[in-house]
Amino acid sequence: MPRAVYDWILHALGKRELEKYETVVLEERPDGTRWVIDRQKYDESPNRCYTVREQHSARR
């Protein structure tokens, strides 16, 4: 499934809110978790962008 479709489904179900900007993606989940992810990493490596071990993501 294309990433854009997956994002839309999660958004429609209320599982996360995304704000995409030129250089970052901001994501908020219902449990209060917030992610700030490098836009290039989000677009090119979607399975690896949700980790604090990488230098391209932050979680609060």
mmCIF file as Biopython writes it, N, C-alpha, C and O atoms, coordinates in Angstrom:
data_model
#
loop_
_atom_site.group_PDB
_atom_site.id
_atom_site.type_symbol
_atom_site.label_atom_id
_atom_site.label_alt_id
_atom_site.label_comp_id
_atom_site.label_asym_id
_atom_site.label_entity_id
_atom_site.label_seq_id
_atom_site.pdbx_PDB_ins_code
_atom_site.Cartn_x
_atom_site.Cartn_y
_atom_site.Cartn_z
_atom_site.occupancy
_atom_site.B_iso_or_equiv
_atom_site.auth_seq_id
_atom_site.auth_asym_id
_atom_site.pdbx_PDB_model_num
ATOM 1   N N  . MET A ? 1  ? 0.852   -1.163 0.000  1.0 0.0 1  A 1 
ATOM 2   C CA . MET A ? 1  ? 0.000   0.000  0.000  1.0 0.0 1  A 1 
ATOM 3   C C  . MET A ? 1  ? 0.906   1.237  0.000  1.0 0.0 1  A 1 
ATOM 4   O O  . MET A ? 1  ? 1.870   1.288  0.764  1.0 0.0 1  A 1 
ATOM 5   N N  . PRO A ? 2  ? 0.619   2.212  -0.826 1.0 0.0 2  A 1 
ATOM 6   C CA . PRO A ? 2  ? 1.417   3.431  -0.848 1.0 0.0 2  A 1 
ATOM 7   C C  . PRO A ? 2  ? 1.367   4.170  0.495  1.0 0.0 2  A 1 
ATOM 8   O O  . PRO A ? 2  ? 0.344   4.169  1.178  1.0 0.0 2  A 1 
ATOM 9   N N  . ARG A ? 3  ? 2.469   4.788  0.852  1.0 0.0 3  A 1 
ATOM 10  C CA . ARG A ? 3  ? 2.572   5.501  2.126  1.0 0.0 3  A 1 
ATOM 11  C C  . ARG A ? 3  ? 1.470   6.542  2.284  1.0 0.0 3  A 1 
ATOM 12  O O  . ARG A ? 3  ? 0.903   6.675  3.369  1.0 0.0 3  A 1 
ATOM 13  N N  . ALA A ? 4  ? 1.161   7.272  1.237  1.0 0.0 4  A 1 
ATOM 14  C CA . ALA A ? 4  ? 0.138   8.323  1.300  1.0 0.0 4  A 1 
ATOM 15  C C  . ALA A ? 4  ? -1.231  7.738  1.682  1.0 0.0 4  A 1 
ATOM 16  O O  . ALA A ? 4  ? -1.975  8.358  2.441  1.0 0.0 4  A 1 
ATOM 17  N N  . VAL A ? 5  ? -1.560  6.565  1.167  1.0 0.0 5  A 1 
ATOM 18  C CA . VAL A ? 5  ? -2.837  5.916  1.478  1.0 0.0 5  A 1 
ATOM 19  C C  . VAL A ? 5  ? -2.848  5.468  2.941  1.0 0.0 5  A 1 
ATOM 20  O O  . VAL A ? 5  ? -3.839  5.661  3.645  1.0 0.0 5  A 1 
ATOM 21  N N  . TYR A ? 6  ? -1.758  4.878  3.388  1.0 0.0 6  A 1 
ATOM 22  C CA . TYR A ? 6  ? -1.642  4.442  4.782  1.0 0.0 6  A 1 
ATOM 23  C C  . TYR A ? 6  ? -1.793  5.632  5.732  1.0 0.0 6  A 1 
ATOM 24  O O  . TYR A ? 6  ? -2.508  5.547  6.731  1.0 0.0 6  A 1 
ATOM 25  N N  . ASP A ? 7  ? -1.118  6.739  5.420  1.0 0.0 7  A 1 
ATOM 26  C CA . ASP A ? 7  ? -1.231  7.954  6.230  1.0 0.0 7  A 1 
ATOM 27  C C  . ASP A ? 7  ? -2.677  8.441  6.283  1.0 0.0 7  A 1 
ATOM 28  O O  . ASP A ? 7  ? -3.170  8.808  7.349  1.0 0.0 7  A 1 
ATOM 29  N N  . TRP A ? 8  ? -3.343  8.445  5.157  1.0 0.0 8  A 1 
ATOM 30  C CA . TRP A ? 8  ? -4.729  8.917  5.098  1.0 0.0 8  A 1 
ATOM 31  C C  . TRP A ? 8  ? -5.643  8.029  5.948  1.0 0.0 8  A 1 
ATOM 32  O O  . TRP A ? 8  ? -6.511  8.536  6.660  1.0 0.0 8  A 1 
ATOM 33  N N  . ILE A ? 9  ? -5.453  6.712  5.877  1.0 0.0 9  A 1 
ATOM 34  C CA . ILE A ? 9  ? -6.281  5.788  6.661  1.0 0.0 9  A 1 
ATOM 35  C C  . ILE A ? 9  ? -6.105  6.046  8.156  1.0 0.0 9  A 1 
ATOM 36  O O  . ILE A ? 9  ? -7.092  6.148  8.884  1.0 0.0 9  A 1 
ATOM 37  N N  . LEU A ? 10 ? -4.860  6.153  8.623  1.0 0.0 10 A 1 
ATOM 38  C CA . LEU A ? 10 ? -4.617  6.401  10.046 1.0 0.0 10 A 1 
ATOM 39  C C  . LEU A ? 10 ? -5.195  7.742  10.478 1.0 0.0 10 A 1 
ATOM 40  O O  . LEU A ? 10 ? -5.732  7.863  11.579 1.0 0.0 10 A 1 
ATOM 41  N N  . HIS A ? 11 ? -5.087  8.737  9.626  1.0 0.0 11 A 1 
ATOM 42  C CA . HIS A ? 11 ? -5.644  10.049 9.930  1.0 0.0 11 A 1 
ATOM 43  C C  . HIS A ? 11 ? -7.172  9.965  10.027 1.0 0.0 11 A 1 
ATOM 44  O O  . HIS A ? 11 ? -7.767  10.507 10.959 1.0 0.0 11 A 1 
ATOM 45  N N  . ALA A ? 12 ? -7.800  9.292  9.070  1.0 0.0 12 A 1 
ATOM 46  C CA . ALA A ? 12 ? -9.259  9.173  9.047  1.0 0.0 12 A 1 
ATOM 47  C C  . ALA A ? 12 ? -9.780  8.408  10.270 1.0 0.0 12 A 1 
ATOM 48  O O  . ALA A ? 12 ? -10.878 8.688  10.752 1.0 0.0 12 A 1 
ATOM 49  N N  . LEU A ? 13 ? -9.012  7.459  10.766 1.0 0.0 13 A 1 
ATOM 50  C CA . LEU A ? 13 ? -9.407  6.689  11.942 1.0 0.0 13 A 1 
ATOM 51  C C  . LEU A ? 13 ? -9.088  7.404  13.255 1.0 0.0 13 A 1 
ATOM 52  O O  . LEU A ? 13 ? -9.420  6.912  14.333 1.0 0.0 13 A 1 
ATOM 53  N N  . GLY A ? 14 ? -8.446  8.561  13.158 1.0 0.0 14 A 1 
ATOM 54  C CA . GLY A ? 14 ? -8.095  9.317  14.351 1.0 0.0 14 A 1 
ATOM 55  C C  . GLY A ? 14 ? -6.893  8.754  15.092 1.0 0.0 14 A 1 
ATOM 56  O O  . GLY A ? 14 ? -6.689  9.051  16.268 1.0 0.0 14 A 1 
ATOM 57  N N  . LYS A ? 15 ? -6.102  7.944  14.408 1.0 0.0 15 A 1 
ATOM 58  C CA . LYS A ? 15 ? -4.937  7.319  15.039 1.0 0.0 15 A 1 
ATOM 59  C C  . LYS A ? 15 ? -3.728  8.240  15.083 1.0 0.0 15 A 1 
ATOM 60  O O  . LYS A ? 15 ? -2.816  8.021  15.880 1.0 0.0 15 A 1 
ATOM 61  N N  . ARG A ? 16 ? -3.704  9.265  14.242 1.0 0.0 16 A 1 
ATOM 62  C CA . ARG A ? 16 ? -2.621  10.242 14.283 1.0 0.0 16 A 1 
ATOM 63  C C  . ARG A ? 16 ? -2.970  11.450 13.436 1.0 0.0 16 A 1 
ATOM 64  O O  . ARG A ? 16 ? -3.756  11.383 12.490 1.0 0.0 16 A 1 
ATOM 65  N N  . GLU A ? 17 ? -2.355  12.547 13.814 1.0 0.0 17 A 1 
ATOM 66  C CA . GLU A ? 17 ? -2.483  13.792 13.063 1.0 0.0 17 A 1 
ATOM 67  C C  . GLU A ? 17 ? -1.111  14.112 12.505 1.0 0.0 17 A 1 
ATOM 68  O O  . GLU A ? 17 ? -0.130  14.122 13.249 1.0 0.0 17 A 1 
ATOM 69  N N  . LEU A ? 18 ? -1.023  14.370 11.225 1.0 0.0 18 A 1 
ATOM 70  C CA . LEU A ? 18 ? 0.237   14.696 10.573 1.0 0.0 18 A 1 
ATOM 71  C C  . LEU A ? 18 ? 0.227   16.133 10.075 1.0 0.0 18 A 1 
ATOM 72  O O  . LEU A ? 18 ? -0.778  16.632 9.569  1.0 0.0 18 A 1 
ATOM 73  N N  . GLU A ? 19 ? 1.360   16.773 10.232 1.0 0.0 19 A 1 
ATOM 74  C CA . GLU A ? 19 ? 1.601   18.070 9.616  1.0 0.0 19 A 1 
ATOM 75  C C  . GLU A ? 19 ? 2.917   17.936 8.876  1.0 0.0 19 A 1 
ATOM 76  O O  . GLU A ? 19 ? 3.965   17.764 9.497  1.0 0.0 19 A 1 
ATOM 77  N N  . LYS A ? 20 ? 2.872   18.013 7.550  1.0 0.0 20 A 1 
ATOM 78  C CA . LYS A ? 20 ? 4.078   17.863 6.745  1.0 0.0 20 A 1 
ATOM 79  C C  . LYS A ? 20 ? 4.557   19.233 6.297  1.0 0.0 20 A 1 
ATOM 80  O O  . LYS A ? 20 ? 3.796   20.026 5.742  1.0 0.0 20 A 1 
ATOM 81  N N  . TYR A ? 21 ? 5.823   19.495 6.547  1.0 0.0 21 A 1 
ATOM 82  C CA . TYR A ? 21 ? 6.472   20.733 6.135  1.0 0.0 21 A 1 
ATOM 83  C C  . TYR A ? 21 ? 7.620   20.386 5.203  1.0 0.0 21 A 1 
ATOM 84  O O  . TYR A ? 21 ? 7.876   19.211 4.936  1.0 0.0 21 A 1 
ATOM 85  N N  . GLU A ? 22 ? 8.300   21.384 4.718  1.0 0.0 22 A 1 
ATOM 86  C CA . GLU A ? 22 ? 9.374   21.156 3.757  1.0 0.0 22 A 1 
ATOM 87  C C  . GLU A ? 22 ? 10.488  20.276 4.328  1.0 0.0 22 A 1 
ATOM 88  O O  . GLU A ? 22 ? 11.003  19.405 3.626  1.0 0.0 22 A 1 
ATOM 89  N N  . THR A ? 23 ? 10.863  20.489 5.581  1.0 0.0 23 A 1 
ATOM 90  C CA . THR A ? 23 ? 12.005  19.764 6.138  1.0 0.0 23 A 1 
ATOM 91  C C  . THR A ? 23 ? 11.660  18.803 7.273  1.0 0.0 23 A 1 
ATOM 92  O O  . THR A ? 23 ? 12.487  17.966 7.634  1.0 0.0 23 A 1 
ATOM 93  N N  . VAL A ? 24 ? 10.463  18.902 7.841  1.0 0.0 24 A 1 
ATOM 94  C CA . VAL A ? 24 ? 10.088  18.020 8.954  1.0 0.0 24 A 1 
ATOM 95  C C  . VAL A ? 24 ? 8.647   17.557 8.821  1.0 0.0 24 A 1 
ATOM 96  O O  . VAL A ? 24 ? 7.844   18.153 8.103  1.0 0.0 24 A 1 
ATOM 97  N N  . VAL A ? 25 ? 8.340   16.475 9.535  1.0 0.0 25 A 1 
ATOM 98  C CA . VAL A ? 25 ? 6.975   15.975 9.675  1.0 0.0 25 A 1 
ATOM 99  C C  . VAL A ? 25 ? 6.687   15.949 11.166 1.0 0.0 25 A 1 
ATOM 100 O O  . VAL A ? 25 ? 7.459   15.384 11.942 1.0 0.0 25 A 1 
ATOM 101 N N  . LEU A ? 26 ? 5.581   16.558 11.569 1.0 0.0 26 A 1 
ATOM 102 C CA . LEU A ? 26 ? 5.143   16.529 12.952 1.0 0.0 26 A 1 
ATOM 103 C C  . LEU A ? 26 ? 3.975   15.564 13.045 1.0 0.0 26 A 1 
ATOM 104 O O  . LEU A ? 26 ? 3.037   15.632 12.251 1.0 0.0 26 A 1 
ATOM 105 N N  . GLU A ? 27 ? 4.036   14.673 14.009 1.0 0.0 27 A 1 
ATOM 106 C CA . GLU A ? 27 ? 2.981   13.676 14.163 1.0 0.0 27 A 1 
ATOM 107 C C  . GLU A ? 27 ? 2.546   13.641 15.621 1.0 0.0 27 A 1 
ATOM 108 O O  . GLU A ? 27 ? 3.376   13.628 16.530 1.0 0.0 27 A 1 
ATOM 109 N N  . GLU A ? 28 ? 1.242   13.627 15.829 1.0 0.0 28 A 1 
ATOM 110 C CA . GLU A ? 28 ? 0.699   13.500 17.179 1.0 0.0 28 A 1 
ATOM 111 C C  . GLU A ? 28 ? -0.257  12.323 17.200 1.0 0.0 28 A 1 
ATOM 112 O O  . GLU A ? 28 ? -1.080  12.157 16.301 1.0 0.0 28 A 1 
ATOM 113 N N  . ARG A ? 29 ? -0.136  11.504 18.244 1.0 0.0 29 A 1 
ATOM 114 C CA . ARG A ? 29 ? -0.981  10.319 18.386 1.0 0.0 29 A 1 
ATOM 115 C C  . ARG A ? 29 ? -1.959  10.511 19.531 1.0 0.0 29 A 1 
ATOM 116 O O  . ARG A ? 29 ? -1.732  11.355 20.399 1.0 0.0 29 A 1 
ATOM 117 N N  . PRO A ? 30 ? -3.045  9.743  19.553 1.0 0.0 30 A 1 
ATOM 118 C CA . PRO A ? 30 ? -4.073  9.907  20.592 1.0 0.0 30 A 1 
ATOM 119 C C  . PRO A ? 30 ? -3.552  9.752  22.025 1.0 0.0 30 A 1 
ATOM 120 O O  . PRO A ? 30 ? -4.127  10.328 22.949 1.0 0.0 30 A 1 
ATOM 121 N N  . ASP A ? 31 ? -2.485  8.992  22.223 1.0 0.0 31 A 1 
ATOM 122 C CA . ASP A ? 31 ? -1.948  8.802  23.573 1.0 0.0 31 A 1 
ATOM 123 C C  . ASP A ? 31 ? -1.067  9.964  24.037 1.0 0.0 31 A 1 
ATOM 124 O O  . ASP A ? 31 ? -0.512  9.927  25.135 1.0 0.0 31 A 1 
ATOM 125 N N  . GLY A ? 32 ? -0.940  11.004 23.190 1.0 0.0 32 A 1 
ATOM 126 C CA . GLY A ? 32 ? -0.142  12.175 23.543 1.0 0.0 32 A 1 
ATOM 127 C C  . GLY A ? 32 ? 1.285   12.135 23.037 1.0 0.0 32 A 1 
ATOM 128 O O  . GLY A ? 32 ? 2.016   13.117 23.175 1.0 0.0 32 A 1 
ATOM 129 N N  . THR A ? 33 ? 1.697   11.018 22.454 1.0 0.0 33 A 1 
ATOM 130 C CA . THR A ? 33 ? 3.044   10.922 21.897 1.0 0.0 33 A 1 
ATOM 131 C C  . THR A ? 33 ? 3.166   11.858 20.707 1.0 0.0 33 A 1 
ATOM 132 O O  . THR A ? 33 ? 2.283   11.920 19.851 1.0 0.0 33 A 1 
ATOM 133 N N  . ARG A ? 34 ? 4.276   12.586 20.669 1.0 0.0 34 A 1 
ATOM 134 C CA . ARG A ? 34 ? 4.550   13.491 19.544 1.0 0.0 34 A 1 
ATOM 135 C C  . ARG A ? 34 ? 5.899   13.138 18.937 1.0 0.0 34 A 1 
ATOM 136 O O  . ARG A ? 34 ? 6.878   12.904 19.645 1.0 0.0 34 A 1 
ATOM 137 N N  . TRP A ? 35 ? 5.924   13.107 17.626 1.0 0.0 35 A 1 
ATOM 138 C CA . TRP A ? 35 ? 7.149   12.831 16.884 1.0 0.0 35 A 1 
ATOM 139 C C  . TRP A ? 35 ? 7.504   14.035 16.033 1.0 0.0 35 A 1 
ATOM 140 O O  . TRP A ? 35 ? 6.629   14.707 15.486 1.0 0.0 35 A 1 
ATOM 141 N N  . VAL A ? 36 ? 8.797   14.298 15.928 1.0 0.0 36 A 1 
ATOM 142 C CA . VAL A ? 36 ? 9.346   15.263 14.978 1.0 0.0 36 A 1 
ATOM 143 C C  . VAL A ? 36 ? 10.344  14.467 14.142 1.0 0.0 36 A 1 
ATOM 144 O O  . VAL A ? 36 ? 11.344  13.968 14.659 1.0 0.0 36 A 1 
ATOM 145 N N  . ILE A ? 37 ? 10.066  14.358 12.863 1.0 0.0 37 A 1 
ATOM 146 C CA . ILE A ? 37 ? 10.840  13.474 11.990 1.0 0.0 37 A 1 
ATOM 147 C C  . ILE A ? 37 ? 11.354  14.260 10.788 1.0 0.0 37 A 1 
ATOM 148 O O  . ILE A ? 37 ? 10.625  15.055 10.194 1.0 0.0 37 A 1 
ATOM 149 N N  . ASP A ? 38 ? 12.598  14.033 10.445 1.0 0.0 38 A 1 
ATOM 150 C CA . ASP A ? 38 ? 13.167  14.620 9.235  1.0 0.0 38 A 1 
ATOM 151 C C  . ASP A ? 38 ? 12.320  14.214 8.032  1.0 0.0 38 A 1 
ATOM 152 O O  . ASP A ? 38 ? 12.035  13.031 7.853  1.0 0.0 38 A 1 
ATOM 153 N N  . ARG A ? 39 ? 11.919  15.169 7.213  1.0 0.0 39 A 1 
ATOM 154 C CA . ARG A ? 39 ? 11.010  14.897 6.092  1.0 0.0 39 A 1 
ATOM 155 C C  . ARG A ? 39 ? 11.597  13.886 5.114  1.0 0.0 39 A 1 
ATOM 156 O O  . ARG A ? 39 ? 10.888  12.998 4.640  1.0 0.0 39 A 1 
ATOM 157 N N  . GLN A ? 40 ? 12.861  14.011 4.813  1.0 0.0 40 A 1 
ATOM 158 C CA . GLN A ? 40 ? 13.486  13.080 3.873  1.0 0.0 40 A 1 
ATOM 159 C C  . GLN A ? 40 ? 13.483  11.663 4.446  1.0 0.0 40 A 1 
ATOM 160 O O  . GLN A ? 40 ? 13.197  10.704 3.729  1.0 0.0 40 A 1 
ATOM 161 N N  . LYS A ? 41 ? 13.798  11.531 5.722  1.0 0.0 41 A 1 
ATOM 162 C CA . LYS A ? 41 ? 13.792  10.214 6.373  1.0 0.0 41 A 1 
ATOM 163 C C  . LYS A ? 41 ? 12.370  9.633  6.384  1.0 0.0 41 A 1 
ATOM 164 O O  . LYS A ? 41 ? 12.185  8.438  6.154  1.0 0.0 41 A 1 
ATOM 165 N N  . TYR A ? 42 ? 11.381  10.473 6.649  1.0 0.0 42 A 1 
ATOM 166 C CA . TYR A ? 42 ? 9.985   10.034 6.672  1.0 0.0 42 A 1 
ATOM 167 C C  . TYR A ? 42 ? 9.555   9.508  5.303  1.0 0.0 42 A 1 
ATOM 168 O O  . TYR A ? 42 ? 8.908   8.465  5.205  1.0 0.0 42 A 1 
ATOM 169 N N  . ASP A ? 43 ? 9.919   10.238 4.253  1.0 0.0 43 A 1 
ATOM 170 C CA . ASP A ? 43 ? 9.509   9.851  2.902  1.0 0.0 43 A 1 
ATOM 171 C C  . ASP A ? 43 ? 10.290  8.659  2.356  1.0 0.0 43 A 1 
ATOM 172 O O  . ASP A ? 43 ? 9.727   7.824  1.649  1.0 0.0 43 A 1 
ATOM 173 N N  . GLU A ? 44 ? 11.571  8.573  2.676  1.0 0.0 44 A 1 
ATOM 174 C CA . GLU A ? 44 ? 12.423  7.554  2.064  1.0 0.0 44 A 1 
ATOM 175 C C  . GLU A ? 44 ? 12.575  6.279  2.888  1.0 0.0 44 A 1 
ATOM 176 O O  . GLU A ? 44 ? 12.819  5.212  2.323  1.0 0.0 44 A 1 
ATOM 177 N N  . SER A ? 45 ? 12.438  6.366  4.202  1.0 0.0 45 A 1 
ATOM 178 C CA . SER A ? 45 ? 12.626  5.193  5.068  1.0 0.0 45 A 1 
ATOM 179 C C  . SER A ? 45 ? 11.518  5.119  6.107  1.0 0.0 45 A 1 
ATOM 180 O O  . SER A ? 45 ? 11.798  5.230  7.300  1.0 0.0 45 A 1 
ATOM 181 N N  . PRO A ? 46 ? 10.279  4.937  5.695  1.0 0.0 46 A 1 
ATOM 182 C CA . PRO A ? 46 ? 9.166   4.984  6.638  1.0 0.0 46 A 1 
ATOM 183 C C  . PRO A ? 46 ? 9.236   3.939  7.753  1.0 0.0 46 A 1 
ATOM 184 O O  . PRO A ? 46 ? 8.700   4.172  8.836  1.0 0.0 46 A 1 
ATOM 185 N N  . ASN A ? 47 ? 9.868   2.820  7.521  1.0 0.0 47 A 1 
ATOM 186 C CA . ASN A ? 47 ? 9.954   1.787  8.557  1.0 0.0 47 A 1 
ATOM 187 C C  . ASN A ? 47 ? 11.049  2.066  9.574  1.0 0.0 47 A 1 
ATOM 188 O O  . ASN A ? 47 ? 11.096  1.423  10.622 1.0 0.0 47 A 1 
ATOM 189 N N  . ARG A ? 48 ? 11.925  3.013  9.280  1.0 0.0 48 A 1 
ATOM 190 C CA . ARG A ? 48 ? 13.033  3.295  10.181 1.0 0.0 48 A 1 
ATOM 191 C C  . ARG A ? 48 ? 12.947  4.680  10.797 1.0 0.0 48 A 1 
ATOM 192 O O  . ARG A ? 48 ? 13.853  5.070  11.535 1.0 0.0 48 A 1 
ATOM 193 N N  . CYS A ? 49 ? 11.917  5.421  10.531 1.0 0.0 49 A 1 
ATOM 194 C CA . CYS A ? 49 ? 11.866  6.798  11.027 1.0 0.0 49 A 1 
ATOM 195 C C  . CYS A ? 49 ? 11.342  6.894  12.453 1.0 0.0 49 A 1 
ATOM 196 O O  . CYS A ? 49 ? 11.511  7.932  13.092 1.0 0.0 49 A 1 
ATOM 197 N N  . TYR A ? 50 ? 10.713  5.847  12.971 1.0 0.0 50 A 1 
ATOM 198 C CA . TYR A ? 50 ? 10.149  5.893  14.325 1.0 0.0 50 A 1 
ATOM 199 C C  . TYR A ? 50 ? 11.095  5.249  15.331 1.0 0.0 50 A 1 
ATOM 200 O O  . TYR A ? 50 ? 10.776  4.216  15.921 1.0 0.0 50 A 1 
ATOM 201 N N  . THR A ? 51 ? 12.226  5.846  15.519 1.0 0.0 51 A 1 
ATOM 202 C CA . THR A ? 51 ? 13.187  5.377  16.499 1.0 0.0 51 A 1 
ATOM 203 C C  . THR A ? 51 ? 13.975  6.559  17.024 1.0 0.0 51 A 1 
ATOM 204 O O  . THR A ? 51 ? 14.304  7.477  16.273 1.0 0.0 51 A 1 
ATOM 205 N N  . VAL A ? 52 ? 14.274  6.538  18.296 1.0 0.0 52 A 1 
ATOM 206 C CA . VAL A ? 52 ? 15.090  7.611  18.863 1.0 0.0 52 A 1 
ATOM 207 C C  . VAL A ? 52 ? 16.572  7.267  18.755 1.0 0.0 52 A 1 
ATOM 208 O O  . VAL A ? 52 ? 17.424  8.072  19.129 1.0 0.0 52 A 1 
ATOM 209 N N  . ARG A ? 53 ? 16.876  6.106  18.258 1.0 0.0 53 A 1 
ATOM 210 C CA . ARG A ? 53 ? 18.269  5.707  18.044 1.0 0.0 53 A 1 
ATOM 211 C C  . ARG A ? 53 ? 18.861  6.367  16.809 1.0 0.0 53 A 1 
ATOM 212 O O  . ARG A ? 53 ? 20.078  6.527  16.713 1.0 0.0 53 A 1 
ATOM 213 N N  . GLU A ? 54 ? 18.028  6.743  15.883 1.0 0.0 54 A 1 
ATOM 214 C CA . GLU A ? 54 ? 18.470  7.457  14.691 1.0 0.0 54 A 1 
ATOM 215 C C  . GLU A ? 54 ? 18.545  8.942  15.010 1.0 0.0 54 A 1 
ATOM 216 O O  . GLU A ? 54 ? 17.823  9.416  15.887 1.0 0.0 54 A 1 
ATOM 217 N N  . GLN A ? 55 ? 19.380  9.668  14.337 1.0 0.0 55 A 1 
ATOM 218 C CA . GLN A ? 55 ? 19.512  11.092 14.608 1.0 0.0 55 A 1 
ATOM 219 C C  . GLN A ? 55 ? 18.506  11.942 13.838 1.0 0.0 55 A 1 
ATOM 220 O O  . GLN A ? 55 ? 18.573  13.170 13.895 1.0 0.0 55 A 1 
ATOM 221 N N  . HIS A ? 56 ? 17.592  11.325 13.132 1.0 0.0 56 A 1 
ATOM 222 C CA . HIS A ? 56 ? 16.635  12.060 12.316 1.0 0.0 56 A 1 
ATOM 223 C C  . HIS A ? 56 ? 15.235  12.112 12.920 1.0 0.0 56 A 1 
ATOM 224 O O  . HIS A ? 56 ? 14.300  12.570 12.263 1.0 0.0 56 A 1 
ATOM 225 N N  . SER A ? 57 ? 15.073  11.652 14.162 1.0 0.0 57 A 1 
ATOM 226 C CA . SER A ? 57 ? 13.760  11.616 14.794 1.0 0.0 57 A 1 
ATOM 227 C C  . SER A ? 57 ? 13.858  11.984 16.273 1.0 0.0 57 A 1 
ATOM 228 O O  . SER A ? 57 ? 14.880  11.772 16.925 1.0 0.0 57 A 1 
ATOM 229 N N  . ALA A ? 58 ? 12.765  12.539 16.774 1.0 0.0 58 A 1 
ATOM 230 C CA . ALA A ? 58 ? 12.677  12.839 18.204 1.0 0.0 58 A 1 
ATOM 231 C C  . ALA A ? 58 ? 11.256  12.534 18.650 1.0 0.0 58 A 1 
ATOM 232 O O  . ALA A ? 58 ? 10.303  12.748 17.900 1.0 0.0 58 A 1 
ATOM 233 N N  . ARG A ? 59 ? 11.115  12.034 19.870 1.0 0.0 59 A 1 
ATOM 234 C CA . ARG A ? 59 ? 9.804   11.687 20.420 1.0 0.0 59 A 1 
ATOM 235 C C  . ARG A ? 59 ? 9.656   12.361 21.769 1.0 0.0 59 A 1 
ATOM 236 O O  . ARG A ? 59 ? 10.600  12.453 22.553 1.0 0.0 59 A 1 
ATOM 237 N N  . ARG A ? 60 ? 8.446   12.826 22.015 1.0 0.0 60 A 1 
ATOM 238 C CA . ARG A ? 60 ? 8.151   13.426 23.306 1.0 0.0 60 A 1 
ATOM 239 C C  . ARG A ? 60 ? 6.868   12.857 23.840 1.0 0.0 60 A 1 
ATOM 240 O O  . ARG A ? 60 ? 6.433   13.231 24.929 1.0 0.0 60 A 1 
#
